[in-house]
mmCIF file of C-alpha atoms in Angstrom:
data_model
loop_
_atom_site.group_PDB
_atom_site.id
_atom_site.type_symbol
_atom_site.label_atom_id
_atom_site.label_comp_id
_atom_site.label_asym_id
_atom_site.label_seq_id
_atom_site.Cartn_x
_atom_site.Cartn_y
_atom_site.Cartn_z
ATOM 1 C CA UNK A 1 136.253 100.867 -37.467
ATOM 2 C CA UNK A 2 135.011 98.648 -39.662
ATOM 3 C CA UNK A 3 135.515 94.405 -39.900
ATOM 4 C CA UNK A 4 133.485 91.839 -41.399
ATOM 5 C CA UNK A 5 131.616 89.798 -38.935
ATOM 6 C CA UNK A 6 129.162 88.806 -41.474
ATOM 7 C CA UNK A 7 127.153 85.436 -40.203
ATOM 8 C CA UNK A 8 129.346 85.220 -37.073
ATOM 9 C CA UNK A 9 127.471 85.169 -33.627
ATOM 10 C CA UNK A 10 128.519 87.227 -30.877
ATOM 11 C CA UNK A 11 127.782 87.030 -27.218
ATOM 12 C CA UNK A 12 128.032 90.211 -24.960
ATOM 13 C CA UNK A 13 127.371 90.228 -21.846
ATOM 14 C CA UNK A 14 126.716 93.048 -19.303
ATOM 15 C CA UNK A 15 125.622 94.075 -22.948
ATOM 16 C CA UNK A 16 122.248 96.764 -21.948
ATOM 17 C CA UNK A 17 124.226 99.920 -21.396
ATOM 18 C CA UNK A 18 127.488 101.864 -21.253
ATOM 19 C CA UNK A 19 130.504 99.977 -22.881
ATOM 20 C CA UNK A 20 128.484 96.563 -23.209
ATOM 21 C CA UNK A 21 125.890 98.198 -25.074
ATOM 22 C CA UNK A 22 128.190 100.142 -27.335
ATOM 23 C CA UNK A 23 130.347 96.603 -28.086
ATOM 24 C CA UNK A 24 127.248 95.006 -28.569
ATOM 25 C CA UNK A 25 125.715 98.018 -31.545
ATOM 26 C CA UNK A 26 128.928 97.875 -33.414
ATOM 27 C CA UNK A 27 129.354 93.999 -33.262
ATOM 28 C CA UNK A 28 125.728 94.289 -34.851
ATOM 29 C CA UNK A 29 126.592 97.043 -36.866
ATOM 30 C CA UNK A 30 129.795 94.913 -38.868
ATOM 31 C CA UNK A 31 127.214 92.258 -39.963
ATOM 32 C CA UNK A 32 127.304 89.741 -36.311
ATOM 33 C CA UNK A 33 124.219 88.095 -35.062
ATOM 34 C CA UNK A 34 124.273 89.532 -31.122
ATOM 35 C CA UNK A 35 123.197 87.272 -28.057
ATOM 36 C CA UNK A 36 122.688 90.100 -25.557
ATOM 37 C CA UNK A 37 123.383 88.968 -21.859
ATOM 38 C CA UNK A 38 122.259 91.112 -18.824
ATOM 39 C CA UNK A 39 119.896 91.426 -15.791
ATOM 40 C CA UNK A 40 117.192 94.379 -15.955
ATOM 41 C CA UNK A 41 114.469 92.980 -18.813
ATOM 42 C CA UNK A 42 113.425 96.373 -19.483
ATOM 43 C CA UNK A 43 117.312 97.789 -20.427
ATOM 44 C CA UNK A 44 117.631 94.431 -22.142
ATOM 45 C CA UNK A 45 114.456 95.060 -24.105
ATOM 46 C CA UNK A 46 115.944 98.447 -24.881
ATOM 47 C CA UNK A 47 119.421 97.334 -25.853
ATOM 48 C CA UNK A 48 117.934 94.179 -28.191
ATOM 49 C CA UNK A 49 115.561 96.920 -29.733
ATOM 50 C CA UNK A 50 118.150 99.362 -30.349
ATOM 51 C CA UNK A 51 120.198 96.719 -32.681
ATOM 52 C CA UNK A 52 117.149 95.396 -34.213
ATOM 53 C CA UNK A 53 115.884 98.391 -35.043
ATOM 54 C CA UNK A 54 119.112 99.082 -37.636
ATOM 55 C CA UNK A 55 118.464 95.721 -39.084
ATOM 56 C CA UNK A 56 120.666 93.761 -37.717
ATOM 57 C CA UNK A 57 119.775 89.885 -35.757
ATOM 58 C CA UNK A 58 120.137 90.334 -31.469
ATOM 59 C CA UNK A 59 118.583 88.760 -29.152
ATOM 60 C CA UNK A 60 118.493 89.321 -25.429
ATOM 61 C CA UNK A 61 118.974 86.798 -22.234
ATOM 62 C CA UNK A 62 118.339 87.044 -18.564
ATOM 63 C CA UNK A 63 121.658 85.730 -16.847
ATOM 64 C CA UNK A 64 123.143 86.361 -13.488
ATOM 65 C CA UNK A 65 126.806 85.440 -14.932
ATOM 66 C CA UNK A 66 128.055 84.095 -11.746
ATOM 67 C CA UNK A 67 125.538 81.508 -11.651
ATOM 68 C CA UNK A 68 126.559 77.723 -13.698
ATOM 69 C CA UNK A 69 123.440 76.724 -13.966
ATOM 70 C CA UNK A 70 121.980 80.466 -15.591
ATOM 71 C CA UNK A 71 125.181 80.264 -17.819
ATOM 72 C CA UNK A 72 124.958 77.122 -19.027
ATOM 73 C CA UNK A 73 121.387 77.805 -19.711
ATOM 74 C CA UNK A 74 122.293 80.682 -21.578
ATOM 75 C CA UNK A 75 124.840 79.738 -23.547
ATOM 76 C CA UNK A 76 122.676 76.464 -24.472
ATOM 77 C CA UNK A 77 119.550 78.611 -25.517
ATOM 78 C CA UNK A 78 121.712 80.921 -27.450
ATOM 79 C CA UNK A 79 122.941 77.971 -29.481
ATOM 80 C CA UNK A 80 119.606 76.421 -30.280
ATOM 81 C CA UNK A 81 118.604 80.106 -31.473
ATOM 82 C CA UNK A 82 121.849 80.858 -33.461
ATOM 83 C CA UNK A 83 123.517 76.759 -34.234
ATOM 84 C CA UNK A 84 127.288 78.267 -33.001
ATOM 85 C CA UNK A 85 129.047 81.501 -31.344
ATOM 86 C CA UNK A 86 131.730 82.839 -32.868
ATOM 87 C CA UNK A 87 132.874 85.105 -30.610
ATOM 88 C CA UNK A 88 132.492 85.902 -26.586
ATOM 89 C CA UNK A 89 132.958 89.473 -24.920
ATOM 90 C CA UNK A 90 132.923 89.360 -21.416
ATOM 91 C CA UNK A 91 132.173 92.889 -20.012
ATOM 92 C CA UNK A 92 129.263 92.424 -17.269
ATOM 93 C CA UNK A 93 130.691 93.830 -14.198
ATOM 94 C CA UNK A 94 130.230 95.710 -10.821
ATOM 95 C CA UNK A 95 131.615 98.323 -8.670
ATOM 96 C CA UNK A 96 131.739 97.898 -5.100
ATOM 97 C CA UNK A 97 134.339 101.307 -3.943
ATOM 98 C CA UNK A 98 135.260 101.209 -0.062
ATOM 99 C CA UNK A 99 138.502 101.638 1.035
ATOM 100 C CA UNK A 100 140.307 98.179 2.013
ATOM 101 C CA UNK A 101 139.986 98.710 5.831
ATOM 102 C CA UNK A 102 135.603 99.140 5.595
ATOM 103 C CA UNK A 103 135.070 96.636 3.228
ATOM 104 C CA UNK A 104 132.255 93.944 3.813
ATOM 105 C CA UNK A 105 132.976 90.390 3.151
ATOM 106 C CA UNK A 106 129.369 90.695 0.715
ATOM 107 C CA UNK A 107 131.810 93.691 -0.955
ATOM 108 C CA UNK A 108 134.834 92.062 -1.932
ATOM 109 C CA UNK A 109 132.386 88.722 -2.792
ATOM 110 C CA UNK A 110 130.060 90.035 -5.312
ATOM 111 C CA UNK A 111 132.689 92.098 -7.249
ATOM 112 C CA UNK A 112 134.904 88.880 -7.631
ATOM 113 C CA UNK A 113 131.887 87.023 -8.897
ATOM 114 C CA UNK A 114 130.939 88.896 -11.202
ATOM 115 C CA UNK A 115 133.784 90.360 -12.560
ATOM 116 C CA UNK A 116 136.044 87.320 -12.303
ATOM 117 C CA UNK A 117 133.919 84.124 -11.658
ATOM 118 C CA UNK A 118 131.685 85.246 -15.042
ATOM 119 C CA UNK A 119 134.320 85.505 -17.659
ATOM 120 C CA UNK A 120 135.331 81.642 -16.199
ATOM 121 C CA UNK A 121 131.630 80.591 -16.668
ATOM 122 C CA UNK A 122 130.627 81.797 -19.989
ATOM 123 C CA UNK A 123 134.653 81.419 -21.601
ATOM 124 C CA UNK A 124 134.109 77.336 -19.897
ATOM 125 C CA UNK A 125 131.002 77.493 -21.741
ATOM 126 C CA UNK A 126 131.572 79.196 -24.694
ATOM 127 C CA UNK A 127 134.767 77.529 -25.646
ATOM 128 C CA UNK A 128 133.235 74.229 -25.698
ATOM 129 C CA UNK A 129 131.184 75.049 -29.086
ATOM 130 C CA UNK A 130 134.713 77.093 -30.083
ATOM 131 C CA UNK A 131 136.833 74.259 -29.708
ATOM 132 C CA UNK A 132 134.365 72.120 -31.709
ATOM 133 C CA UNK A 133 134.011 74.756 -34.627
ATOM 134 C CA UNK A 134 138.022 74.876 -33.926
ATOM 135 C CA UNK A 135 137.740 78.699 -34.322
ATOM 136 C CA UNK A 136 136.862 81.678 -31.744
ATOM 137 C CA UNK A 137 137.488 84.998 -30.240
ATOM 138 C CA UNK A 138 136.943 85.747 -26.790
ATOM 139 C CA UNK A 139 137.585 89.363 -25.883
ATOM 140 C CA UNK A 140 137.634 90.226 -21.801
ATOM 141 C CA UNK A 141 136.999 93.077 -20.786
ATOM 142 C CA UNK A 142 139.454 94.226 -17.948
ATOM 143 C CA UNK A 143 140.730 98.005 -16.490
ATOM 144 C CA UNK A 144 143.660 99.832 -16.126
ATOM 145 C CA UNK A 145 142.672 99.563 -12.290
ATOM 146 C CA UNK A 146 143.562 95.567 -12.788
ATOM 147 C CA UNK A 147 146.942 97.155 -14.065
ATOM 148 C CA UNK A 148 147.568 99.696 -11.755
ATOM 149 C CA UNK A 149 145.369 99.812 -8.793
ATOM 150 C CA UNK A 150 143.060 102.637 -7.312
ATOM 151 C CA UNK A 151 142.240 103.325 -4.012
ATOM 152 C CA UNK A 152 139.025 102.551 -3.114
ATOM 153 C CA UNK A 153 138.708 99.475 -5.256
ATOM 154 C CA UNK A 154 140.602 96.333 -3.629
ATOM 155 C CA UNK A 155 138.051 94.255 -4.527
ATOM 156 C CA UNK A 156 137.307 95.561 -8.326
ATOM 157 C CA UNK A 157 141.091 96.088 -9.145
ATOM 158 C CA UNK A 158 142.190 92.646 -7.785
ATOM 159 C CA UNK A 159 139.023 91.052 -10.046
ATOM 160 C CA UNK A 160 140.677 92.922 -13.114
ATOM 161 C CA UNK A 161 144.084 92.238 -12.101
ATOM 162 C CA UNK A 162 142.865 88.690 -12.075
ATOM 163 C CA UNK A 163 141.478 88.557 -15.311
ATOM 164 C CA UNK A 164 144.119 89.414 -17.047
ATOM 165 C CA UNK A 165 145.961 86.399 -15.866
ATOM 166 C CA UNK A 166 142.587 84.590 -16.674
ATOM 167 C CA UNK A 167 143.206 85.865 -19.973
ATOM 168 C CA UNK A 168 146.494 85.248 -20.687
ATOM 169 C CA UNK A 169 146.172 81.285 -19.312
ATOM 170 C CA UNK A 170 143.206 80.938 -21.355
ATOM 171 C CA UNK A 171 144.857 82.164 -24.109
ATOM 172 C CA UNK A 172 147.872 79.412 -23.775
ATOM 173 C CA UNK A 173 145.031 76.735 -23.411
ATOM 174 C CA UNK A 174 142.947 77.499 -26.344
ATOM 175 C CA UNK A 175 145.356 78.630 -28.846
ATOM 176 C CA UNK A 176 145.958 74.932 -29.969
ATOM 177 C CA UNK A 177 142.068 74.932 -31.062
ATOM 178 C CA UNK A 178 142.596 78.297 -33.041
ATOM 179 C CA UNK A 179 140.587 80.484 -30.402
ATOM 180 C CA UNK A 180 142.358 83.571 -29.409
ATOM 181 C CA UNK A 181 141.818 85.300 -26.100
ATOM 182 C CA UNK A 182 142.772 88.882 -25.564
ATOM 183 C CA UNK A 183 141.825 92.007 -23.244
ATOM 184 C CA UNK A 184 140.783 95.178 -23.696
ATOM 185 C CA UNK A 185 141.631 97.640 -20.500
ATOM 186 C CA UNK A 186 139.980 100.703 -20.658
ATOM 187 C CA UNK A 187 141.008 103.706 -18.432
ATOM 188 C CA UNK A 188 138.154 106.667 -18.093
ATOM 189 C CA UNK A 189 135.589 106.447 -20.530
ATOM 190 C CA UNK A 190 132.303 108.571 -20.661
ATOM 191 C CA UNK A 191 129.449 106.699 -20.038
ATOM 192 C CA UNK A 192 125.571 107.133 -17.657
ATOM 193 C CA UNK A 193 127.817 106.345 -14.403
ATOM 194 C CA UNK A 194 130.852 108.649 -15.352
ATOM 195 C CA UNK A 195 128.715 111.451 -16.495
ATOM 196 C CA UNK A 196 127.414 111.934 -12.799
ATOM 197 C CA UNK A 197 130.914 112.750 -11.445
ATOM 198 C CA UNK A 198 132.262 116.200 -10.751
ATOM 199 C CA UNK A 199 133.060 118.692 -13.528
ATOM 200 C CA UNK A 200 136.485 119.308 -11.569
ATOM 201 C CA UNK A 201 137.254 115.773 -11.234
ATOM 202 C CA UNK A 202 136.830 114.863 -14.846
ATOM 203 C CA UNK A 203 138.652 118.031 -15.195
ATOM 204 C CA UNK A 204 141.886 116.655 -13.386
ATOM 205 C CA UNK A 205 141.517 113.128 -15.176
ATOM 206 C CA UNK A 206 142.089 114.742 -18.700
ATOM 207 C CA UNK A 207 144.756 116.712 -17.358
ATOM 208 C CA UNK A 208 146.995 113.936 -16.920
ATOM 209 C CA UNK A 209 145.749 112.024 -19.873
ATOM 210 C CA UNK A 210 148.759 112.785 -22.642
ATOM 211 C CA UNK A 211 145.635 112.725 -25.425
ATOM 212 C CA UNK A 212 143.894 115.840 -23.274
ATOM 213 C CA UNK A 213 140.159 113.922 -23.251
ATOM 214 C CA UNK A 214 137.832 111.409 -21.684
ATOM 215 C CA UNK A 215 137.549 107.921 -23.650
ATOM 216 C CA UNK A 216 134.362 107.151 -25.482
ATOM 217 C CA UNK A 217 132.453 103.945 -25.450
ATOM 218 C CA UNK A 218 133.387 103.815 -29.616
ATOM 219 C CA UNK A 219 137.053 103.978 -28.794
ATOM 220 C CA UNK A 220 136.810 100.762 -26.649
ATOM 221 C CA UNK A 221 134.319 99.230 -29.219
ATOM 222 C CA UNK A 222 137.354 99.587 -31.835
ATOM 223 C CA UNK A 223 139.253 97.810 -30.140
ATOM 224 C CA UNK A 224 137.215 94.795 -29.308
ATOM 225 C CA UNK A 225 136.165 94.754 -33.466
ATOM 226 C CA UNK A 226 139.582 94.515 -33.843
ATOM 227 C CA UNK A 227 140.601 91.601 -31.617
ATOM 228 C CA UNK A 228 137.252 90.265 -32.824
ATOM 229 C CA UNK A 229 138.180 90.337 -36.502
ATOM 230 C CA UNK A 230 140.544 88.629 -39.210
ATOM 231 C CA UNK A 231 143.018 91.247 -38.843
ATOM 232 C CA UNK A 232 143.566 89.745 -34.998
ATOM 233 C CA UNK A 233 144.417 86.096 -36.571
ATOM 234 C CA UNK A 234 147.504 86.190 -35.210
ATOM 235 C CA UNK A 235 147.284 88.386 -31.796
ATOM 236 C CA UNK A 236 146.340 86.358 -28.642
ATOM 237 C CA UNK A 237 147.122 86.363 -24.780
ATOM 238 C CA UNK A 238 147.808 90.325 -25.546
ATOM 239 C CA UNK A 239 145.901 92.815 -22.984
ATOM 240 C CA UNK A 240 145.322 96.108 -25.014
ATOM 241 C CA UNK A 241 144.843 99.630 -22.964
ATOM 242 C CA UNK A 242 142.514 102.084 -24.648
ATOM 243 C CA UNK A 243 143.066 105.261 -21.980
ATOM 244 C CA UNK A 244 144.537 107.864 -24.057
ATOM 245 C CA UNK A 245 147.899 107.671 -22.814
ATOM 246 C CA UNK A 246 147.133 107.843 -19.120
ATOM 247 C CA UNK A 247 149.038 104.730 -17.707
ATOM 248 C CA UNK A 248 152.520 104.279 -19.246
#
């Protein structure tokens, strides 16, 4: 898909690998200057390189995104580097599976933070220089699990359920400032952490997928390039589910 983010400034975070990394190469790719967020230096070095080395403007941060005081930091340095941001993807997030009844109080904890507490921090952040600029997109990045539930994953499925609500308030509260807020929800996509599952499990998932195959990271990317672009003016508060079919 292609949009023109030309001179816009996008931050990603969770942005190193997988889906963050793919959001992050095709933000890059349609002309946006990317502020990289994650927490290994080497994958970060990797990811900034990889978008760099196309031509395209990315630089990379070091941010625990449940911490206020790393966000803030962030967000400030990334506006000293690039004067305004444009437009906000929040993907970082964890997995913590263990069914309800063995779950640790440390499991249920860091899931939430990072997969709800961080899209608060950097969209309280981030929406400060949107509401200035009076323009912004901030894409979330959610699950069907947030929609539907899984076993295994009370604590990741209630942090996705809960961002979608994040991202529908949000969406209410910002609109008057012309930021939109949407989600994208993907079901299974193949990435480093789904390729390590078993053959007759992935087998079973595309059998009850109506489009017969696994998502790719690209298929989610389109979506967030949409949201993110001019064609989205109008689309806000909306949660979008890129899963081939699979809930309906």
């Amino acid at each position: 898909m292609q949009v023109d983010l030309k001179d816009k400034v996008a931050v990603v975070t969770g942005g190193t690998r997988g889906i963050g990394l793919g959001i992050a190469q095709a933000l890059a790719a349609n002309g946006a200057k990317v502020a990289v967020v994650g927490t290994n230096p080497e994958k970060l070095k990797q990811a900034v390189e990889s978008i760099t080395a196309t031509g395209a403007e990315a630089e990379g941060y070091i941010c625990n995104v449940a911490s206020t005081e790393e966000v803030e930091k962030t967000v400030n340095a990334v506006l000293e580097k690039f004067s305004k941001i444009d437009i906000l993807v929040n993907n970082a997030g964890i997995t913590r599976d263990v069914p309800l009844g063995a779950m640790k109080d440390e499991e249920w904890d860091d899931v939430i933070a990072v997969n709800l507490r961080g899209p608060f921090l950097f969209t309280r952040a981030c929406s400060k220089p949107m509401r200035r600029a009076k323009k912004g997109r901030i894409i979330n990045i959610t699950s069907i699990s947030g929609l539907i539930g899984n076993k295994g994953q009370a604590n990741y499925s209630a942090s996705k359920a809960g961002l979608i609500g994040f991202t529908r308030t949000a969406s209410k509260e910002l609109a008057g400032k012309n930021i939109t807020v949407n989600a994208v929800a993907p079901g299974f996509i193949e990435t480093d952490m789904t390729n390590v599952l078993p053959e007759i499990y992935k087998t079973e998932l595309k059998s009850r997928t109506p489009l017969g195959r696994i998502g790719q990271v690209a298929d989610v990317a389109a979506a967030v390039l949409f949201f993110a672009g001019d064609e989205a003016n109008f689309i806000t508060g909306q949660i979008l589910t890129v899963d081939g079919g699979l809930i309906r």
